[in-house]
């Protein structure tokens, strides 16, 4: 139950012994909508992050963070007041629902100005905190994964560079990690176009759901190189598998996926547990 939903982290549960069920577990990944932290302009509530730090620190674990601007399960992952101030919203649906969730235009000046302030507050509180392993650039795309999927909104390399620079502006000590799925969808990614910027800024690389239903890995390029070449030497490489339950159902966890080989090939720093 350490997964995407905030209710799954169970930071108030006193018993920490379940960590012993996962050998080698080093950090707990937490994805938080911006609106949870700043529900009103200038009114910051970091209790969910602080509570997680305190709980998992007692078990000798770090946390890793992603603050998102567009989510399922939250009509407003970017706080509603940002749109009330004039930021333009794009509405999209998921799982057969229409116009259910808000998505900012990621180059909107009102959105970016408020995001700048928000990231500054996050960095003021957490940059260099030894209990935090890394923080994602989570302000782009659905779930902060850098893509807009079927939302009908196209990201550009210029938008991505703006968000990278904002994170570089504020996070000087804690490692920053960039999602490789930036673009409209998994088949229309432009990460190679911004890779030089990622290397220049000293950022790491993350891939969410790298093993698809066919057991293949998007991290590996056709020329038998990896997206992380030139990055892993100085920054974290984070691998998140397909949802574990789905891989079990399709019987590709142990057969079609040579996990140890992939970890070695991409020089992975962390591999996540994905699924309920």
CSV table of C-alpha atoms in Angstrom, one decimal:
chain,number,residue,atom,x,y,z
A,1,UNK,CA,0.0,0.0,0.0
A,2,UNK,CA,2.9,2.3,-0.5
A,3,UNK,CA,1.7,3.7,-3.8
A,4,UNK,CA,0.2,6.7,-5.7
A,5,UNK,CA,-2.7,7.7,-3.4
A,6,UNK,CA,-2.0,9.8,-0.3
A,7,UNK,CA,-4.3,7.6,1.6
A,8,UNK,CA,-2.1,4.6,0.9
A,9,UNK,CA,1.0,5.9,2.7
A,10,UNK,CA,-0.6,5.4,6.1
A,11,UNK,CA,1.8,7.9,7.8
A,12,UNK,CA,-0.2,7.7,11.0
A,13,UNK,CA,0.1,3.9,11.4
A,14,UNK,CA,2.5,3.3,14.3
A,15,UNK,CA,3.8,-0.1,13.4
A,16,UNK,CA,6.9,0.2,11.1
A,17,UNK,CA,7.7,-3.5,11.0
A,18,UNK,CA,6.2,-3.9,7.5
A,19,UNK,CA,9.4,-2.4,6.1
A,20,UNK,CA,11.2,-5.6,6.9
A,21,UNK,CA,9.1,-7.3,4.3
A,22,UNK,CA,11.0,-5.5,1.5
A,23,UNK,CA,14.7,-6.2,1.7
A,24,UNK,CA,16.8,-3.3,0.6
A,25,UNK,CA,14.0,-0.7,0.8
A,26,UNK,CA,15.7,2.6,1.1
A,27,UNK,CA,13.1,5.3,0.4
A,28,UNK,CA,9.4,5.7,0.2
A,29,UNK,CA,8.1,7.6,-2.9
A,30,UNK,CA,5.4,10.1,-2.3
A,31,UNK,CA,3.4,12.0,-5.0
A,32,UNK,CA,1.5,15.1,-3.7
A,33,UNK,CA,-0.7,17.5,-5.6
A,34,UNK,CA,0.4,21.1,-5.3
A,35,UNK,CA,-3.1,22.0,-4.1
A,36,UNK,CA,-2.7,19.8,-1.0
A,37,UNK,CA,0.3,21.8,0.1
A,38,UNK,CA,-1.0,25.3,-0.8
A,39,UNK,CA,-4.9,25.2,-0.8
A,40,UNK,CA,-5.0,29.0,-0.4
A,41,UNK,CA,-2.4,31.4,-1.8
A,42,UNK,CA,0.4,31.8,0.6
A,43,UNK,CA,-1.1,29.3,3.1
A,44,UNK,CA,1.3,26.3,3.1
A,45,UNK,CA,0.5,23.1,4.8
A,46,UNK,CA,3.4,20.7,4.7
A,47,UNK,CA,2.1,18.3,7.3
A,48,UNK,CA,1.7,15.3,4.9
A,49,UNK,CA,5.3,15.5,3.9
A,50,UNK,CA,6.6,16.3,7.4
A,51,UNK,CA,4.6,13.4,8.8
A,52,UNK,CA,6.0,11.0,6.3
A,53,UNK,CA,9.6,12.2,7.0
A,54,UNK,CA,9.1,11.7,10.7
A,55,UNK,CA,7.5,8.3,10.3
A,56,UNK,CA,9.9,6.8,7.8
A,57,UNK,CA,12.9,8.3,9.5
A,58,UNK,CA,12.1,6.3,12.6
A,59,UNK,CA,12.4,3.2,10.4
A,60,UNK,CA,15.8,4.4,9.0
A,61,UNK,CA,14.3,5.3,5.5
A,62,UNK,CA,14.3,8.4,3.3
A,63,UNK,CA,11.5,9.7,1.2
A,64,UNK,CA,11.5,10.9,-2.4
A,65,UNK,CA,9.0,13.5,-3.6
A,66,UNK,CA,6.9,14.6,-6.6
A,67,UNK,CA,4.6,17.6,-6.5
A,68,UNK,CA,2.1,17.5,-9.3
A,69,UNK,CA,0.1,20.0,-11.2
A,70,UNK,CA,-2.4,17.7,-12.9
A,71,UNK,CA,-3.9,14.5,-11.4
A,72,UNK,CA,-6.6,11.9,-11.5
A,73,UNK,CA,-8.5,11.9,-8.3
A,74,UNK,CA,-8.0,15.7,-7.8
A,75,UNK,CA,-10.1,18.1,-9.9
A,76,UNK,CA,-7.6,20.7,-9.0
A,77,UNK,CA,-4.0,19.5,-8.6
A,78,UNK,CA,-2.9,23.0,-9.4
A,79,UNK,CA,-4.8,25.0,-6.8
A,80,UNK,CA,-8.1,26.4,-8.0
A,81,UNK,CA,-7.0,29.9,-6.9
A,82,UNK,CA,-4.2,29.9,-9.5
A,83,UNK,CA,-6.9,29.6,-12.2
A,84,UNK,CA,-9.0,32.2,-10.4
A,85,UNK,CA,-6.1,34.5,-10.8
A,86,UNK,CA,-6.2,34.0,-14.6
A,87,UNK,CA,-4.2,31.0,-15.4
A,88,UNK,CA,-5.7,29.2,-18.4
A,89,UNK,CA,-7.1,25.7,-17.7
A,90,UNK,CA,-7.4,22.7,-20.1
A,91,UNK,CA,-10.0,20.2,-19.0
A,92,UNK,CA,-9.6,16.5,-19.7
A,93,UNK,CA,-11.2,13.2,-18.8
A,94,UNK,CA,-10.0,9.8,-17.7
A,95,UNK,CA,-11.5,6.3,-17.6
A,96,UNK,CA,-14.5,7.3,-19.7
A,97,UNK,CA,-15.2,10.6,-17.9
A,98,UNK,CA,-15.4,13.8,-19.7
A,99,UNK,CA,-13.9,17.2,-18.6
A,100,UNK,CA,-13.2,15.8,-15.1
A,101,UNK,CA,-9.8,17.3,-14.3
A,102,UNK,CA,-8.0,20.6,-14.7
A,103,UNK,CA,-4.6,20.8,-16.4
A,104,UNK,CA,-2.7,24.1,-16.6
A,105,UNK,CA,-1.2,25.3,-19.8
A,106,UNK,CA,2.4,24.6,-18.7
A,107,UNK,CA,3.8,27.8,-20.2
A,108,UNK,CA,1.0,30.1,-18.8
A,109,UNK,CA,2.7,33.1,-17.1
A,110,UNK,CA,0.3,33.2,-14.2
A,111,UNK,CA,0.8,29.5,-13.6
A,112,UNK,CA,4.6,29.8,-13.8
A,113,UNK,CA,4.8,32.8,-11.5
A,114,UNK,CA,2.9,31.0,-8.8
A,115,UNK,CA,4.8,27.7,-9.4
A,116,UNK,CA,8.0,29.7,-8.9
A,117,UNK,CA,6.9,30.9,-5.5
A,118,UNK,CA,5.6,27.4,-4.5
A,119,UNK,CA,8.9,25.7,-5.5
A,120,UNK,CA,10.8,28.4,-3.6
A,121,UNK,CA,8.8,27.5,-0.4
A,122,UNK,CA,9.4,23.8,-0.9
A,123,UNK,CA,13.1,24.3,-1.4
A,124,UNK,CA,13.3,26.6,1.6
A,125,UNK,CA,11.9,23.8,3.7
A,126,UNK,CA,13.4,20.7,2.2
A,127,UNK,CA,16.4,21.5,0.0
A,128,UNK,CA,19.4,19.6,1.4
A,129,UNK,CA,17.2,17.7,3.9
A,130,UNK,CA,19.1,14.4,4.6
A,131,UNK,CA,15.8,12.6,4.9
A,132,UNK,CA,15.0,13.2,1.2
A,133,UNK,CA,16.6,11.1,-1.5
A,134,UNK,CA,15.5,13.2,-4.5
A,135,UNK,CA,12.7,15.3,-5.9
A,136,UNK,CA,11.1,14.9,-9.3
A,137,UNK,CA,10.3,17.7,-11.8
A,138,UNK,CA,6.6,16.8,-11.3
A,139,UNK,CA,5.1,20.0,-12.5
A,140,UNK,CA,4.6,18.8,-16.1
A,141,UNK,CA,2.0,16.5,-17.5
A,142,UNK,CA,-0.6,14.0,-16.0
A,143,UNK,CA,0.6,12.6,-12.7
A,144,UNK,CA,3.7,14.7,-13.1
A,145,UNK,CA,5.0,12.1,-15.6
A,146,UNK,CA,5.8,14.7,-18.2
A,147,UNK,CA,3.2,13.5,-20.8
A,148,UNK,CA,-0.3,14.6,-21.4
A,149,UNK,CA,-1.5,11.2,-22.7
A,150,UNK,CA,-4.9,11.4,-24.3
A,151,UNK,CA,-5.7,14.8,-22.7
A,152,UNK,CA,-5.4,16.5,-26.1
A,153,UNK,CA,-2.7,18.9,-25.0
A,154,UNK,CA,0.8,18.9,-26.4
A,155,UNK,CA,3.9,19.7,-24.4
A,156,UNK,CA,7.0,21.2,-26.0
A,157,UNK,CA,10.7,21.1,-25.3
A,158,UNK,CA,10.6,24.8,-24.5
A,159,UNK,CA,8.0,24.2,-21.8
A,160,UNK,CA,10.1,21.5,-20.3
A,161,UNK,CA,13.2,23.6,-20.2
A,162,UNK,CA,11.4,26.3,-18.4
A,163,UNK,CA,10.3,23.9,-15.7
A,164,UNK,CA,13.8,22.4,-15.4
A,165,UNK,CA,15.3,25.9,-14.9
A,166,UNK,CA,12.7,26.7,-12.2
A,167,UNK,CA,13.8,23.6,-10.3
A,168,UNK,CA,17.5,24.4,-10.8
A,169,UNK,CA,16.8,27.8,-9.5
A,170,UNK,CA,15.5,26.6,-6.2
A,171,UNK,CA,17.1,23.2,-5.5
A,172,UNK,CA,20.8,23.5,-5.0
A,173,UNK,CA,21.5,20.5,-2.7
A,174,UNK,CA,18.8,17.9,-3.1
A,175,UNK,CA,19.1,15.8,-6.3
A,176,UNK,CA,16.5,16.6,-8.9
A,177,UNK,CA,15.2,13.9,-11.3
A,178,UNK,CA,13.5,14.4,-14.7
A,179,UNK,CA,10.9,12.1,-16.2
A,180,UNK,CA,11.7,10.7,-19.6
A,181,UNK,CA,8.1,10.6,-20.9
A,182,UNK,CA,7.9,14.3,-21.7
A,183,UNK,CA,5.7,14.8,-24.8
A,184,UNK,CA,2.1,14.0,-25.7
A,185,UNK,CA,2.3,10.3,-25.1
A,186,UNK,CA,4.8,7.4,-24.8
A,187,UNK,CA,5.4,7.2,-28.5
A,188,UNK,CA,5.9,11.0,-29.0
A,189,UNK,CA,8.6,11.8,-26.4
A,190,UNK,CA,11.1,14.6,-26.8
A,191,UNK,CA,13.4,13.8,-23.9
A,192,UNK,CA,16.4,13.4,-26.2
A,193,UNK,CA,15.9,17.1,-27.2
A,194,UNK,CA,16.3,18.3,-23.6
A,195,UNK,CA,18.9,15.7,-22.5
A,196,UNK,CA,21.8,18.2,-22.9
A,197,UNK,CA,19.9,20.5,-20.5
A,198,UNK,CA,19.4,17.7,-18.0
A,199,UNK,CA,23.1,16.9,-18.0
A,200,UNK,CA,24.1,20.6,-17.8
A,201,UNK,CA,21.9,21.0,-14.7
A,202,UNK,CA,23.2,17.9,-13.1
A,203,UNK,CA,19.7,16.3,-12.9
A,204,UNK,CA,18.9,12.6,-12.8
A,205,UNK,CA,16.5,10.6,-14.9
A,206,UNK,CA,13.4,8.6,-14.1
A,207,UNK,CA,11.1,6.3,-16.1
A,208,UNK,CA,7.6,5.5,-14.9
A,209,UNK,CA,6.2,2.1,-15.9
A,210,UNK,CA,9.2,1.2,-18.0
A,211,UNK,CA,8.1,-2.4,-18.6
A,212,UNK,CA,4.9,-2.4,-20.6
A,213,UNK,CA,2.5,-5.2,-21.2
A,214,UNK,CA,4.8,-6.7,-23.8
A,215,UNK,CA,7.6,-6.9,-21.3
A,216,UNK,CA,9.7,-4.5,-23.2
A,217,UNK,CA,11.6,-1.6,-21.8
A,218,UNK,CA,11.4,1.9,-23.2
A,219,UNK,CA,14.6,2.9,-21.5
A,220,UNK,CA,16.6,1.0,-24.0
A,221,UNK,CA,17.1,2.7,-27.4
A,222,UNK,CA,17.2,0.9,-30.7
A,223,UNK,CA,20.9,1.4,-31.0
A,224,UNK,CA,21.3,-0.6,-27.8
A,225,UNK,CA,22.1,2.4,-25.7
A,226,UNK,CA,20.1,3.8,-22.9
A,227,UNK,CA,18.5,7.2,-22.3
A,228,UNK,CA,20.6,7.4,-19.1
A,229,UNK,CA,24.0,7.3,-20.8
A,230,UNK,CA,25.8,10.5,-19.8
A,231,UNK,CA,23.5,11.0,-16.8
A,232,UNK,CA,24.0,8.0,-14.5
A,233,UNK,CA,27.7,8.9,-13.9
A,234,UNK,CA,26.7,11.9,-11.8
A,235,UNK,CA,23.0,11.7,-10.9
A,236,UNK,CA,20.3,9.1,-9.9
A,237,UNK,CA,18.6,6.8,-12.4
A,238,UNK,CA,15.2,5.7,-11.2
A,239,UNK,CA,13.2,2.8,-12.7
A,240,UNK,CA,9.6,2.2,-11.9
A,241,UNK,CA,8.1,-1.1,-13.2
A,242,UNK,CA,4.7,-1.7,-14.7
A,243,UNK,CA,2.0,-2.1,-12.0
A,244,UNK,CA,3.0,-5.3,-10.2
A,245,UNK,CA,-0.5,-6.8,-10.2
A,246,UNK,CA,-0.7,-6.3,-14.0
A,247,UNK,CA,2.6,-8.0,-14.5
A,248,UNK,CA,1.5,-10.9,-12.4
A,249,UNK,CA,-1.7,-11.2,-14.3
A,250,UNK,CA,0.1,-11.3,-17.7
A,251,UNK,CA,2.8,-13.6,-16.3
A,252,UNK,CA,5.6,-11.3,-17.4
A,253,UNK,CA,7.2,-10.4,-14.1
A,254,UNK,CA,9.6,-13.3,-14.0
A,255,UNK,CA,9.5,-14.6,-17.5
A,256,UNK,CA,9.5,-11.7,-20.0
A,257,UNK,CA,11.3,-9.2,-17.7
A,258,UNK,CA,15.0,-9.8,-16.8
A,259,UNK,CA,15.0,-7.2,-14.1
A,260,UNK,CA,18.6,-7.8,-12.9
A,261,UNK,CA,19.8,-7.3,-16.5
A,262,UNK,CA,17.9,-4.1,-16.9
A,263,UNK,CA,19.2,-2.7,-13.5
A,264,UNK,CA,22.8,-3.4,-14.7
A,265,UNK,CA,22.2,-2.0,-18.2
A,266,UNK,CA,20.8,1.3,-17.2
A,267,UNK,CA,22.9,1.7,-14.0
A,268,UNK,CA,19.8,2.1,-11.9
A,269,UNK,CA,20.1,3.9,-8.5
A,270,UNK,CA,16.6,3.0,-7.4
A,271,UNK,CA,13.9,0.7,-8.6
A,272,UNK,CA,10.4,1.2,-7.3
A,273,UNK,CA,7.5,-1.0,-6.3
A,274,UNK,CA,4.5,0.0,-8.4
A,275,UNK,CA,1.0,-1.3,-7.6
A,276,UNK,CA,-1.4,-1.9,-4.8
